[in-house]
Short mmCIF file of C-alpha atoms and ligand atoms in Angstrom, two decimals:
data_model
loop_
_atom_site.label_atom_id
_atom_site.label_comp_id
_atom_site.label_asym_id
_atom_site.label_seq_id
_atom_site.Cartn_x
_atom_site.Cartn_y
_atom_site.Cartn_z
CA MET A 1 112.68 80.82 93.25
CA LYS A 2 112.08 80.39 96.84
CA ILE A 3 108.91 82.27 98.40
CA SER A 4 107.52 81.00 101.34
CA ASP A 5 104.53 79.28 102.53
CA ARG A 6 103.09 82.83 104.07
CA LEU A 7 103.64 84.58 100.87
CA LYS A 8 102.44 81.88 98.91
CA ALA A 9 99.11 82.20 101.20
CA VAL A 10 99.24 86.30 100.36
CA ALA A 11 99.37 85.65 96.34
CA SER A 12 96.85 82.92 96.57
CA PHE A 13 94.18 85.90 97.81
CA ILE A 14 94.69 88.04 95.30
CA LYS A 15 92.14 88.07 92.57
CA GLU A 16 92.45 87.71 89.23
CA ASN A 17 93.55 90.60 87.25
CA ALA A 18 94.08 92.82 89.78
CA ASN A 19 95.88 95.73 90.01
CA VAL A 20 98.27 95.18 92.69
CA ALA A 21 100.42 97.39 94.88
CA ASP A 22 102.96 95.62 97.53
CA VAL A 23 103.44 98.18 99.80
CA GLY A 24 106.97 97.14 101.59
CA ALA A 25 107.79 95.23 98.68
CA ASP A 26 111.77 94.44 99.93
CA HIS A 27 112.72 91.64 97.84
CA GLY A 28 110.25 91.51 95.30
CA LEU A 29 109.67 87.77 95.55
CA LEU A 30 106.11 88.39 95.80
CA GLU A 31 106.02 90.15 92.47
CA ILE A 32 107.98 87.44 90.96
CA TYR A 33 105.81 84.75 91.80
CA LEU A 34 102.48 86.56 91.00
CA ILE A 35 103.77 87.37 87.48
CA ASN A 36 105.23 84.16 86.78
CA GLU A 37 101.82 83.14 88.11
CA GLY A 38 100.00 84.72 85.03
CA LYS A 39 97.14 85.43 87.43
CA ILE A 40 97.39 89.52 87.84
CA ASN A 41 97.07 92.76 85.38
CA SER A 42 99.95 94.73 86.56
CA ILE A 43 101.61 95.17 89.75
CA LEU A 44 103.45 98.31 91.71
CA ALA A 45 106.13 97.05 94.01
CA ILE A 46 106.78 100.21 96.74
CA GLU A 47 109.73 100.77 99.26
CA ASN A 48 109.99 103.97 101.52
CA LYS A 49 114.23 103.40 101.60
CA SER A 50 116.46 103.64 98.95
CA GLY A 51 118.78 101.01 99.81
CA PRO A 52 116.09 98.14 99.87
CA PHE A 53 114.42 99.84 96.68
CA SER A 54 117.86 99.82 95.43
CA ILE A 55 118.37 96.20 95.76
CA LEU A 56 114.23 95.64 94.92
CA LYS A 57 114.98 97.10 91.68
CA ASN A 58 117.44 95.16 90.84
CA ASN A 59 115.98 92.06 91.28
CA LEU A 60 112.44 92.80 89.37
CA LYS A 61 114.59 94.46 86.76
CA ASP A 62 113.67 91.69 84.25
CA TYR A 63 110.02 91.95 84.93
CA ASP A 64 107.16 93.77 84.27
CA VAL A 65 107.12 95.85 87.48
CA LYS A 66 106.40 99.34 88.17
CA LEU A 67 108.34 100.52 91.02
CA SER A 68 107.88 103.56 93.58
CA LEU A 69 110.07 104.72 96.30
CA SER A 70 107.72 106.21 98.23
CA ASP A 71 105.77 106.03 102.23
CA GLY A 72 102.75 103.31 102.28
CA ILE A 73 99.47 104.75 99.53
CA SER A 74 100.58 107.87 99.40
CA LYS A 75 101.20 107.53 95.61
CA ILE A 76 99.56 105.15 94.33
CA ASP A 77 97.15 105.89 92.04
CA GLU A 78 93.34 105.61 90.49
CA THR A 79 94.34 101.98 88.47
CA VAL A 80 95.27 100.35 91.84
CA ASP A 81 92.33 98.23 93.20
CA THR A 82 94.74 95.41 95.39
CA ILE A 83 96.52 96.53 98.56
CA VAL A 84 99.51 93.72 99.70
CA LEU A 85 100.45 94.97 103.43
CA ALA A 86 102.56 91.79 104.13
CA GLY A 87 105.49 90.97 106.65
CA MET A 88 104.70 94.02 108.81
CA GLY A 89 103.43 94.60 112.48
CA GLY A 90 99.74 95.70 112.62
CA ILE A 91 100.53 99.22 114.06
CA LEU A 92 102.22 100.09 110.50
CA ILE A 93 99.91 98.65 108.75
CA ASN A 94 97.28 100.78 110.32
CA ASN A 95 99.27 103.90 110.27
CA ILE A 96 100.01 103.49 106.14
CA LEU A 97 96.48 102.87 105.30
CA ASN A 98 94.94 105.63 107.94
CA SER A 99 97.03 108.00 106.82
CA ASN A 100 96.03 108.45 103.35
CA LYS A 101 92.07 106.86 103.26
CA ALA A 102 91.36 108.78 100.42
CA LYS A 103 93.67 106.55 98.56
CA LEU A 104 91.34 103.86 99.27
CA THR A 105 87.99 105.14 97.08
CA ASN A 106 88.71 102.39 94.41
CA ILE A 107 90.64 99.84 96.55
CA LYS A 108 88.41 96.23 96.07
CA GLN A 109 90.46 94.44 98.10
CA VAL A 110 93.06 94.59 100.87
CA VAL A 111 95.65 91.39 102.00
CA VAL A 112 96.91 91.37 104.53
CA ASP A 113 99.74 89.70 106.88
CA ALA A 114 101.00 91.02 110.24
CA HIS A 115 103.07 89.67 112.28
CA ARG A 116 101.68 91.54 115.87
CA ASP A 117 98.57 93.59 116.93
CA ILE A 118 96.32 91.85 114.65
CA LYS A 119 93.30 92.41 116.03
CA LEU A 120 93.72 96.31 115.49
CA VAL A 121 94.46 95.54 112.05
CA ARG A 122 91.21 93.34 111.72
CA GLU A 123 89.17 96.31 113.64
CA ASN A 124 90.94 99.08 112.05
CA ILE A 125 90.53 97.73 108.39
CA CYS A 126 86.66 96.79 109.29
CA LYS A 127 86.37 100.50 110.39
CA LEU A 128 87.99 101.79 106.90
CA GLY A 129 85.11 100.43 104.99
CA PHE A 130 85.80 96.74 104.28
CA TYR A 131 84.92 93.17 105.44
CA ILE A 132 86.84 89.62 106.17
CA GLU A 133 86.45 87.75 103.26
CA GLN A 134 89.07 84.72 104.39
CA GLU A 135 91.91 83.96 106.62
CA LYS A 136 94.46 81.41 106.68
CA ILE A 137 96.86 80.26 109.57
CA VAL A 138 100.60 79.44 108.22
CA HIS A 139 102.98 77.82 110.69
CA GLU A 140 106.74 78.41 109.54
CA LYS A 141 110.03 79.10 111.20
CA GLY A 142 108.20 78.62 114.75
CA THR A 143 105.72 81.53 113.87
CA TYR A 144 102.22 81.29 113.35
CA TYR A 145 101.35 83.88 110.84
CA PHE A 146 97.42 84.86 110.15
CA VAL A 147 97.04 85.92 106.55
CA ILE A 148 93.70 88.00 106.19
CA SER A 149 91.58 88.92 102.56
CA PHE A 150 89.42 92.18 103.01
CA LEU A 151 86.56 93.16 100.54
CA LYS A 152 85.29 96.36 99.98
CA GLY A 153 81.96 95.94 102.45
CA HIS A 154 80.43 95.47 105.49
CA ARG A 155 79.63 92.82 107.81
CA ASP A 156 79.94 92.86 112.09
CA TYR A 157 82.15 90.91 114.02
CA SER A 158 81.91 89.69 117.64
CA LEU A 159 85.13 90.22 119.46
CA SER A 160 86.46 87.00 119.72
CA GLU A 161 86.46 87.06 115.46
CA TYR A 162 88.20 90.26 115.96
CA GLU A 163 90.71 89.13 118.20
CA TRP A 164 91.31 85.30 116.91
CA GLY A 165 89.99 85.33 113.46
CA TYR A 166 86.82 84.97 111.10
CA LYS A 167 86.26 81.05 110.62
CA ILE A 168 89.38 80.72 112.28
CA LYS A 169 88.43 77.29 113.57
CA GLU A 170 87.57 75.89 109.99
CA ASP A 171 92.13 76.51 109.51
CA PRO A 172 93.47 72.86 109.73
CA LEU A 173 96.47 74.53 111.80
CA PHE A 174 93.85 76.14 114.24
CA GLU A 175 94.00 73.87 117.34
CA ASP A 176 97.89 74.22 117.33
CA PHE A 177 97.82 77.13 117.42
CA ARG A 178 95.10 77.91 120.13
CA LYS A 179 97.38 75.13 122.34
CA GLU A 180 100.61 77.27 121.83
CA GLU A 181 98.53 81.23 122.57
CA LEU A 182 96.74 79.57 125.40
CA ASN A 183 100.51 78.17 126.77
CA LYS A 184 101.82 81.09 126.03
CA LEU A 185 98.38 83.56 127.22
CA VAL A 186 98.56 81.54 131.20
CA SER A 187 101.94 82.09 132.00
CA ASN A 188 101.53 85.73 130.91
CA LEU A 189 98.83 85.46 133.28
CA ILE A 190 100.57 83.73 135.75
CA LYS A 191 103.62 86.38 135.74
CA TYR A 192 101.51 89.38 135.59
CA ARG A 193 99.52 88.15 138.88
CA SER A 194 102.79 87.80 140.58
CA SER A 195 103.96 91.34 139.42
CA SER A 196 103.21 94.47 142.32
CA LYS A 197 101.92 96.21 138.85
CA SER A 198 99.11 94.44 138.49
CA THR A 199 95.54 95.36 138.94
CA SER A 200 92.11 93.43 139.26
CA VAL A 201 90.98 95.50 136.14
CA GLY A 202 94.36 93.49 134.06
CA ILE A 203 93.91 89.96 135.74
CA LYS A 204 89.84 90.24 134.83
CA GLN A 205 90.66 91.49 130.98
CA ARG A 206 93.52 88.78 130.85
CA GLU A 207 91.51 85.91 132.23
CA GLU A 208 88.43 86.83 129.60
CA GLN A 209 90.63 86.49 126.80
CA ILE A 210 91.85 83.21 127.90
CA GLY A 211 87.97 82.37 128.45
CA ARG A 212 87.25 83.62 124.92
CA LEU A 213 89.98 81.84 122.65
CA GLU A 214 88.85 78.30 125.43
CA LYS A 215 85.35 78.97 123.96
CA LEU A 216 86.11 79.31 120.54
C1 LIG B 1 109.88 92.72 107.03
S1 LIG B 1 110.12 93.50 105.71
C2 LIG B 1 108.36 92.27 104.46
C3 LIG B 1 109.10 91.77 103.25
C4 LIG B 1 107.57 91.64 102.35
N1 LIG B 1 106.29 92.04 101.96
C5 LIG B 1 107.44 90.14 103.02
O1 LIG B 1 106.04 90.04 103.35
O2 LIG B 1 108.02 88.85 102.79
C6 LIG B 1 108.71 94.91 105.48
C7 LIG B 1 109.20 96.03 104.27
O3 LIG B 1 108.52 97.14 104.65
C8 LIG B 1 109.51 98.60 103.90
N2 LIG B 1 108.56 99.51 104.49
C9 LIG B 1 108.32 100.06 105.98
N3 LIG B 1 107.61 100.99 106.05
C10 LIG B 1 107.41 100.86 104.98
C11 LIG B 1 106.60 102.72 104.12
N4 LIG B 1 105.68 103.29 105.14
N5 LIG B 1 106.24 102.31 103.16
C12 LIG B 1 106.64 101.63 102.14
N6 LIG B 1 107.32 100.38 102.35
C13 LIG B 1 108.06 100.21 104.13
C14 LIG B 1 110.41 98.13 104.68
O4 LIG B 1 111.66 98.91 104.22
C15 LIG B 1 110.94 96.42 104.34
O5 LIG B 1 111.77 96.44 103.59
#
């Protein structure tokens, strides 16, 4: 079975004996990998669309996995202590968690891999009563992915940490990421400056964001 480095990083963050709910399980590769590793206690694979759900059901028919055709975490029970939300946009991740806050009472760990709006995800999950335990950058098919583990509790973070990551400078891929991201931000700023819709506030915000990434 071929599993991506991104999903391997997600799996590596999950605690021993966890009772996992994987929201947006899709192909079920994470489920198969975690079961083969023998690390977790149980796993619930969740999909909200019937097409992907029937493929998921078929892929996992030989594995001890609970399946749920439901929206986000709306149907998880109190045995679940770990939520995985991988391969989704940050806004969707936040909506899934925010629309069922009561379901987070028994949750000890949330592991996410958001491909956009990662700052909003860090801010939101911290507001929901978690802190960032660790992060890992994965570079796959030309994209940098940030896999993040949150644990129950509270810590304060700087704007830079919400924006770029917690202890992210220690990651071996950070310098490569920073170089690429700075190029992107600078060319966006140049484009923005020459646009008729640009404002001095907008320019300042973009310059400050570039400054924070340079300074990290
Ligand atoms: C791009 S796939 C990611 C699959 C896998 N988690 C990964 O990281 O490779 C996102 C999956 O999330 C599912 N999804 C989107 N919104 C959802 C929701 N509210 N509840 C459950 N599943 C959802 C989609 O149907 C899709 O299969």
